[in-house]
Each structure stands twice: as C-alpha cells, then as structure tokens.
Coordinates of C-alpha atoms in Angstrom, one line a residue:
M26 CA 143.1 264.8 162.6
T27 CA 143.2 267.0 164.5
Q28 CA 139.3 267.7 166.3
K29 CA 137.4 271.7 165.9
K30 CA 137.6 272.3 170.3
R31 CA 134.0 274.0 170.6
R32 CA 133.8 277.9 170.6
L33 CA 132.1 278.5 174.2
F34 CA 131.1 282.1 175.4
T35 CA 130.4 283.9 178.1
D36 CA 127.4 285.6 179.4
E37 CA 128.7 289.1 178.4
Q38 CA 129.1 288.3 174.6
K39 CA 125.1 286.0 174.6
A40 CA 123.8 288.7 176.6
E41 CA 126.0 291.8 173.3
A42 CA 124.9 289.5 170.6
V43 CA 121.5 289.7 171.4
R44 CA 121.7 293.6 171.4
I45 CA 123.2 294.1 168.1
V46 CA 120.2 291.6 166.8
E47 CA 117.4 293.9 168.2
Q48 CA 118.6 297.2 167.4
A49 CA 120.3 296.3 164.3
D50 CA 117.1 296.8 160.9
K51 CA 118.9 293.4 159.9
P52 CA 117.8 290.2 160.0
V53 CA 119.3 286.9 162.1
S54 CA 120.8 285.1 159.8
Q55 CA 122.6 288.2 159.1
V56 CA 124.0 289.9 162.0
A57 CA 125.0 286.2 163.0
K58 CA 127.1 285.7 159.6
E59 CA 128.9 288.9 160.8
L60 CA 129.5 287.5 164.1
G61 CA 131.0 284.1 163.6
I62 CA 127.7 282.6 164.8
G63 CA 125.7 280.5 164.3
V64 CA 122.0 281.1 163.4
S65 CA 119.8 278.7 165.8
T66 CA 122.5 279.5 168.9
V67 CA 121.7 283.1 167.6
H68 CA 118.3 282.4 167.9
N69 CA 118.6 280.6 171.5
W70 CA 120.1 284.0 172.5
I71 CA 117.2 285.8 171.9
R72 CA 114.7 282.8 172.8
Q73 CA 116.6 283.3 176.3
A74 CA 116.6 286.7 177.0
K75 CA 113.2 287.1 176.7
I76 CA 112.8 284.4 179.4
D77 CA 114.9 286.2 182.0
R78 CA 113.4 289.4 181.3
Q79 CA 109.8 287.3 181.8
S80 CA 110.8 286.2 185.0
D81 CA 107.9 284.5 185.2
P82 CA 107.6 281.4 187.9
K83 CA 105.9 278.9 185.9
G84 CA 107.1 279.3 182.9
A85 CA 110.5 278.5 181.0
L86 CA 114.2 278.7 183.6
T87 CA 115.8 281.8 183.3
S88 CA 119.6 281.7 182.7
A89 CA 120.3 281.8 186.7
E90 CA 118.0 279.4 187.1
R91 CA 119.1 277.3 184.6
K92 CA 123.3 278.1 186.3
E93 CA 121.6 277.0 189.7
L94 CA 120.5 274.1 188.2
V95 CA 123.4 273.0 187.1
A96 CA 125.5 274.0 189.9
L97 CA 122.4 271.4 191.7
R98 CA 123.2 268.3 189.7
R99 CA 126.4 268.9 190.3
E100 CA 126.9 269.1 194.0
L101 CA 124.2 266.0 194.2
K102 CA 126.5 263.7 191.5
R103 CA 128.6 264.8 194.2
V104 CA 127.7 263.7 196.9
E105 CA 126.1 260.6 195.5
M106 CA 129.9 259.7 194.2
E107 CA 131.2 260.2 198.2
R108 CA 128.4 258.1 199.5
D109 CA 128.7 255.4 197.4
F110 CA 132.6 255.3 198.4
L111 CA 132.5 256.0 201.6
K112 CA 130.0 252.4 201.7
K113 CA 132.6 250.7 200.0
A114 CA 136.0 252.1 201.9
A115 CA 134.2 251.3 205.5
N116 CA 133.4 247.6 204.3
L117 CA 136.8 247.2 203.1
L118 CA 138.7 249.0 205.4
C119 CA 137.4 247.3 208.0
Q120 CA 138.1 244.0 207.3
G121 CA 141.8 244.6 207.4
D122 CA 142.7 243.5 203.4
W123 CA 143.4 247.1 202.6
G124 CA 144.4 249.8 203.2
P125 CA 143.4 253.8 202.4
Y126 CA 146.0 254.4 199.7
E127 CA 145.7 250.8 198.9
L128 CA 142.1 251.2 197.7
M129 CA 142.4 254.9 196.7
D130 CA 145.0 253.1 194.0
A131 CA 142.4 250.5 193.0
E132 CA 139.3 253.1 193.2
K133 CA 140.7 255.6 190.6
V134 CA 139.4 254.7 187.2
N135 CA 135.9 254.7 189.3
Y136 CA 136.0 258.3 191.9
P137 CA 138.5 261.3 191.5
I138 CA 141.8 261.4 193.4
T139 CA 140.7 264.9 195.4
L140 CA 137.4 262.6 196.3
M141 CA 138.6 260.1 198.4
C142 CA 140.9 262.1 200.0
K143 CA 138.3 264.2 201.5
V144 CA 136.0 261.0 202.4
L145 CA 139.0 259.6 204.5
K146 CA 140.2 262.6 205.8
L147 CA 143.2 261.9 203.6
A148 CA 146.0 265.2 202.4
R149 CA 146.5 264.8 198.3
S150 CA 150.1 264.8 198.8
G151 CA 149.7 261.8 201.3
Y152 CA 148.6 259.2 198.2
Y153 CA 151.0 261.0 195.6
A154 CA 153.8 260.3 198.4
W155 CA 151.9 256.3 198.9
V156 CA 152.1 255.6 194.5
N157 CA 156.2 256.8 194.1
R158 CA 157.5 255.2 196.9
E159 CA 160.5 252.5 196.0
V160 CA 158.3 248.8 195.8
S161 CA 159.3 247.3 199.5
P162 CA 160.4 243.7 199.4
R163 CA 156.9 242.8 201.2
Q164 CA 155.4 244.2 198.5
Q165 CA 156.8 242.5 196.4
E166 CA 156.2 239.1 198.2
N167 CA 152.9 239.5 197.8
E168 CA 153.3 240.3 194.1
I169 CA 154.8 236.9 193.5
L170 CA 152.5 235.7 195.9
S171 CA 149.3 236.6 193.9
N172 CA 150.9 235.5 190.7
Q173 CA 150.6 232.3 192.3
I174 CA 148.0 232.5 193.7
H175 CA 145.6 233.3 190.6
Q176 CA 148.0 230.6 189.1
I177 CA 146.5 227.8 191.9
H178 CA 142.7 228.8 191.1
Q179 CA 142.9 228.3 187.9
E180 CA 144.7 225.1 187.8
S181 CA 142.3 223.5 190.8
R182 CA 139.6 224.7 188.4
Q183 CA 138.2 228.1 190.9
T184 CA 137.6 226.0 193.2
Y185 CA 140.1 225.7 196.1
G186 CA 139.6 228.2 198.9
S187 CA 142.2 229.2 201.2
P188 CA 143.5 226.7 202.8
R189 CA 143.7 224.5 199.7
I190 CA 145.6 226.8 198.4
H191 CA 148.1 228.0 201.0
A192 CA 149.0 223.5 200.9
A193 CA 149.5 224.7 197.4
L194 CA 151.6 227.3 198.3
L195 CA 153.7 225.6 200.9
A196 CA 153.7 222.4 198.4
K197 CA 155.9 224.5 196.4
G198 CA 158.2 226.3 199.0
F199 CA 156.7 229.3 199.7
R200 CA 156.4 230.2 203.2
V201 CA 153.6 232.0 203.5
G202 CA 150.9 232.7 206.4
R203 CA 147.3 231.3 206.2
Q204 CA 146.1 234.9 206.5
R205 CA 147.9 236.2 204.5
V206 CA 147.1 234.2 201.6
R207 CA 143.5 235.0 202.8
R208 CA 143.9 239.1 202.6
L209 CA 145.5 237.8 199.1
M210 CA 142.9 236.1 197.8
A211 CA 140.2 239.0 198.6
K212 CA 142.1 241.6 196.8
L213 CA 142.6 239.3 194.1
G214 CA 137.9 238.5 194.7
I215 CA 139.0 235.0 195.2
C216 CA 137.2 233.1 197.0
A217 CA 136.2 228.9 196.9
R218 CA 132.6 227.6 195.9
R219 CA 129.7 228.0 198.2
K220 CA 128.4 224.5 199.1
R221 CA 124.5 224.4 199.4
P222 CA 122.3 221.9 201.0
F223 CA 121.6 219.2 198.6
K224 CA 118.9 215.8 199.9
V225 CA 119.6 212.1 199.3
T226 CA 116.8 210.4 198.2
T227 CA 118.4 207.6 196.3
T228 CA 118.5 205.1 199.2
D229 CA 115.6 202.5 199.3
S230 CA 115.7 200.9 202.6
V231 CA 112.0 199.9 203.0
H232 CA 112.4 196.6 201.5
S233 CA 112.9 192.7 203.3
L234 CA 116.3 191.9 202.4
P235 CA 119.1 191.3 205.0
I236 CA 121.3 193.9 206.5
A237 CA 124.5 193.3 206.7
E238 CA 126.2 194.7 210.3
N239 CA 127.6 198.0 210.8
I240 CA 131.6 197.1 210.9
L241 CA 132.9 200.0 209.6
N242 CA 130.8 201.9 213.0
R243 CA 132.1 205.5 211.1
D244 CA 136.5 204.2 211.2
F245 CA 137.0 206.1 208.7
T246 CA 140.7 206.3 208.9
S247 CA 142.8 203.6 207.7
T248 CA 146.2 202.6 207.3
E249 CA 147.0 201.2 203.9
P250 CA 145.0 200.7 200.1
D251 CA 141.8 198.7 199.4
R252 CA 141.3 197.5 203.2
A253 CA 138.6 199.9 203.3
W254 CA 135.9 201.4 201.3
V255 CA 132.7 203.4 201.3
A256 CA 129.8 203.1 198.2
D257 CA 127.1 205.1 197.5
M258 CA 124.7 206.3 194.5
T259 CA 123.8 210.1 193.8
Y260 CA 121.9 212.2 190.8
I261 CA 122.4 214.5 188.7
A262 CA 120.3 216.5 186.6
T263 CA 120.2 217.1 182.7
T264 CA 117.9 218.1 180.3
E265 CA 117.1 214.7 179.2
G266 CA 116.3 213.3 182.9
W267 CA 118.1 212.4 185.2
L268 CA 121.4 210.2 185.8
Y269 CA 122.9 208.1 188.0
L270 CA 126.6 208.0 189.4
A271 CA 127.7 204.9 192.1
V272 CA 131.1 205.2 193.4
I273 CA 133.5 202.9 195.6
I274 CA 136.2 205.2 197.9
D275 CA 139.0 203.3 199.6
L276 CA 139.5 205.5 202.5
F277 CA 143.1 205.2 203.2
S278 CA 144.0 207.2 199.6
R279 CA 139.9 208.9 199.2
R280 CA 140.7 207.5 195.7
V281 CA 137.2 206.9 193.7
V282 CA 138.1 203.3 192.6
G283 CA 135.0 202.5 191.1
W284 CA 132.3 204.3 189.4
S285 CA 129.1 203.6 187.0
M286 CA 126.7 205.9 185.6
A287 CA 123.5 204.6 183.8
E288 CA 119.5 206.2 183.6
H289 CA 118.4 203.8 186.5
M290 CA 119.0 202.5 189.3
R291 CA 118.7 198.9 189.5
T292 CA 121.4 196.4 190.7
E293 CA 123.2 196.5 187.8
L294 CA 124.2 200.3 189.2
V295 CA 126.3 199.9 191.7
S296 CA 127.5 196.3 190.7
T297 CA 129.6 197.6 187.6
A298 CA 131.3 200.0 190.0
L299 CA 132.1 197.4 191.7
E300 CA 133.4 195.3 189.0
A301 CA 135.2 198.5 187.8
A302 CA 136.3 198.2 191.1
L303 CA 138.0 195.1 191.7
G304 CA 139.4 195.3 187.6
H305 CA 142.3 197.1 189.1
R306 CA 142.5 196.8 192.7
I307 CA 142.7 193.2 194.8
P308 CA 142.0 193.5 198.8
A309 CA 144.6 193.6 201.3
A310 CA 145.4 190.2 202.9
A311 CA 144.7 191.1 206.4
G312 CA 140.6 191.7 204.5
L313 CA 138.6 193.9 202.7
V314 CA 135.4 196.0 204.4
F315 CA 132.9 197.0 202.1
H316 CA 130.8 199.4 203.5
S317 CA 127.2 201.4 202.2
D318 CA 124.0 202.2 202.9
R319 CA 121.0 199.6 203.1
G320 CA 119.3 200.7 200.0
S321 CA 117.9 197.2 198.1
Q322 CA 120.7 197.6 195.4
Y323 CA 123.4 196.7 197.9
A324 CA 121.3 194.4 199.9
S325 CA 119.8 192.6 196.9
S326 CA 121.2 188.6 197.0
D327 CA 123.4 189.0 193.4
Y328 CA 125.5 191.9 194.8
R329 CA 126.2 190.5 198.6
K330 CA 127.3 187.7 196.7
A331 CA 129.8 189.6 193.9
L332 CA 131.1 190.9 197.5
E333 CA 131.4 187.2 199.2
I334 CA 132.7 185.8 196.0
S335 CA 135.9 188.6 196.1
D336 CA 135.7 187.7 199.9
I337 CA 134.8 191.5 201.0
T338 CA 133.0 191.7 204.3
C339 CA 130.1 193.7 203.8
S340 CA 129.1 196.6 206.0
M341 CA 126.0 198.7 206.0
S342 CA 124.9 201.9 207.9
R343 CA 122.2 202.4 210.4
R344 CA 118.9 203.0 209.4
A345 CA 118.1 206.6 208.3
N346 CA 122.0 207.7 209.4
C347 CA 124.0 209.5 206.5
W348 CA 126.3 210.0 208.7
D349 CA 127.6 206.0 209.2
N350 CA 128.8 206.5 205.6
A351 CA 129.6 210.4 205.9
V352 CA 133.0 209.8 203.2
A353 CA 130.8 209.3 200.6
E354 CA 128.0 211.4 201.3
S355 CA 131.2 214.5 201.2
F356 CA 132.4 212.9 197.7
F357 CA 128.8 213.7 196.4
G358 CA 128.8 216.6 198.7
T359 CA 132.1 218.3 196.5
L360 CA 131.2 216.7 193.2
K361 CA 128.0 218.9 193.5
T362 CA 129.4 222.0 194.4
E363 CA 132.4 221.9 192.2
L364 CA 131.2 220.3 189.0
V365 CA 127.2 219.4 188.6
H366 CA 125.6 223.6 190.9
P367 CA 127.3 226.0 188.3
V368 CA 126.5 224.3 184.9
V369 CA 123.5 222.6 183.5
F370 CA 123.8 219.5 181.5
A371 CA 122.4 218.9 177.9
T372 CA 122.5 215.6 177.7
R373 CA 123.2 212.2 179.8
A374 CA 126.0 211.4 178.0
K375 CA 127.6 214.2 178.0
A376 CA 127.7 214.6 181.7
K377 CA 128.6 211.1 181.9
T378 CA 132.4 212.3 179.9
V379 CA 132.4 215.9 181.9
I380 CA 131.4 214.1 185.2
A381 CA 134.0 210.6 184.1
E382 CA 136.8 213.4 183.3
W383 CA 136.6 215.2 187.3
I384 CA 136.7 212.3 188.8
E385 CA 139.5 210.0 186.7
V386 CA 141.5 213.5 185.9
F387 CA 140.9 216.0 188.8
Y388 CA 139.8 214.5 191.9
N389 CA 142.1 211.0 191.6
R390 CA 145.3 212.7 190.3
Q391 CA 145.3 216.8 190.9
R392 CA 142.8 217.9 194.1
I393 CA 144.9 217.9 197.2
H394 CA 142.5 216.8 200.1
S395 CA 143.0 217.9 203.8
T396 CA 142.3 214.4 205.3
I397 CA 145.2 212.5 204.2
G398 CA 147.1 216.0 204.2
Y399 CA 147.0 217.4 201.7
L400 CA 148.4 215.7 198.6
A401 CA 146.0 214.0 196.3
P402 CA 144.9 210.6 196.5
V403 CA 147.0 209.0 193.6
Q404 CA 149.6 210.8 195.0
L405 CA 149.0 209.2 198.5
E406 CA 149.0 205.7 197.2
E407 CA 152.5 206.1 194.8
Q408 CA 154.0 207.1 197.8
Y409 CA 153.3 204.8 200.7
W410 CA 154.2 202.2 197.4
L411 CA 157.1 204.1 197.2
N412 CA 158.1 203.4 200.8
L413 CA 157.3 199.9 200.5
G414 CA 158.9 199.8 197.4
Q415 CA 156.3 198.2 195.1
P416 CA 155.4 198.9 191.7
M417 CA 151.9 200.9 192.3
T418 CA 148.5 199.3 191.2
L419 CA 147.0 201.9 189.0

C-alpha cells in the first residue's frame, strides 16, 4: 500500500487562505472544506497570522522567527555533526590505520558524504571515484586476511593479540607482517584482553617448617619434559565463596600437568595436584626438580615425603619473591585475564567445570605460547616425542 504524500503549502497560499476566511461571511469549516484543507490547519494559520501582525517581542514566535529558529537548529545540527566527525577523523587518521576515503566509507551511515568531504577538504568526485575503482590485489589480500584474523580471534576465545594472531597466520601459510596484522585488527576492532593487577595472598610463609634450597634459581628453561616442574596456588571468587586452585606446570612445554580445586587451602589441595601429575607423567631419568613458594602446604612433612617417595628434588623460592616462581604467576595472570575476570561464577561447581575445560582443552591443547615458539604445549610435546620416535605420554 502506497503511503499518501503529505501536502505542503507556501507562505502565499497560507496568507490567501487566511484572507478568504476573514473576508468571507462563512464559517471557517466551510471555507476549509471549499479549499480542500483541514479545519485545524486553517485555524493554525489564522492564529499564526494574528501573531505575525502583533509582533510582540514577549509573545509567541512569528512566522519569520519560526523560520529563523528552524534554520538555526539545522545549522547547529550541521556544526555538531562536523565537530563529532572531525574528532573521530583526527583520532583514526593520526593512528595511520585508516585512509580518508576508507574512513568516509565506514562512516557514511552516520554522516552525509558532503559533510565529510567538507571537513576533510576533499572533492566528492574523488570519493566516488575511489568507491567505483577496481579492487586491487592488496585489498583482496586484506579482505582474506581480515576474515582469517576474525576467525583466529574467535577460536582463541577472543583473547589473542597481534603477536599470537600473527604467529597463527604464519602457521597457516600466510606471508604477512606484524604491523599489517595490527592495522587490520584495529579496523576490525579486535584486541587482546588486558591484564589487570591482582594481589596474591595464598602464600603462608610464616611458619617453622623446613625450607628447601632455591635449586631452580629462576632457570625457567628445560630441554626435556618432566625435568622441572613449578607449582603454585591461587583463588577464584564465586558467589558461594572462594575456590582455590593448585597447579603444576612443566617448564619444557608450559603444560599444566597436574591441577586440583577445592574450597580450602589445606595440604590435600596441593597433594591432589601432585597425585594428578604423577598419574600420567614420569620424572625424567636425569631427575625432576619441583619448585614452589615457601607456603606451609608445600613445606609440610606430608608433601615433602610425597616428593621424596617419587624421587623428586624439592626447590623453593626466596622469601616474598614472586619472581622466583614467575612462570606459575604468569599462568595465573593469563587464567584470570582470559577467563576469570570477565565472568561471575554463581557456584564453585560451575567454576570448577569451566576452569577444568579451559586448562585441559584450551590452554594445554589450543592456546599458542610465545615462549615455546607459538605452539600449544601438547603440540610441542608431540613434536618432541615424534623426533625421538617414541609414543607420547598423554
């Protein structure tokens, strides 16, 4: 159904209609009917004509004043749009990620082309020539790369920044520079999740239990699996209360080889994580160094005995020195930035399920690590055992 077009009248038509009403000895309704105009419309014209004749500065606006007000409002809106577009253009163009025509094309739904050309001092013909140009090979590549970047970012659970996305593109066979990836990510509005500072308060180092020597001494490199493990604990907030997580990480592949979660920080928490690690890993023939902080859980006689039974050498950080266990601290920073901070866990059970899936599926098997050549931990271990011609320990 076609919508009826609204009828518009000139000032001359309005003035003549008012004169006809004033000079005719007829009701307004009859004159309106004869002219084919709504009665309320004619009444409005008569009322406005009286206002125009009085021209009272303190009274209602005259027709001329109404026109001027409409024009001023239109001009104000135009100036505000120019200001808003200029601020946006200055920000994006100065970063070097956008060209002027690209910016105009992206913002054409928000601002008129004529206005943007005026602000940027460009000719409209230049913009339309750019729009109708043939797509260059470079632009075709950018389109393909943009699709790949978006896909990789989604597969990373929206956590990867330009270094990891660049590495993932190289692994897929794309020849592309890091800066180009960064520019395309900026256009797509994609970025890595930002870390925020958090204070670790799970270490109880005020005790009289024996402390092991710092054998690891910040040597976080390893040439074979199960030669050096680092361990630590952290806490995760839920609406039910704190959930505590203990992990053990292999320094060779950065794989979490053992973990445990509970609503307490007793020695059983870290013991269960050690049990999980030893359930599928065998210490290297050259020996295994187990490094942790000085917490009472790790210094307890039961835990040290468990390490002794498995012929594992104990190593501990210096007092109040988190850098001695930087790998474990870094893991918890990643966990909280990429998983914990963006959500609120309703229950401890829900948090356990989500964190267990993140560790075993995403972190160990999918998430690439810059320290190990942008490979996933399990992927690195598979390559290691394949090179030795031996089956991998899962």
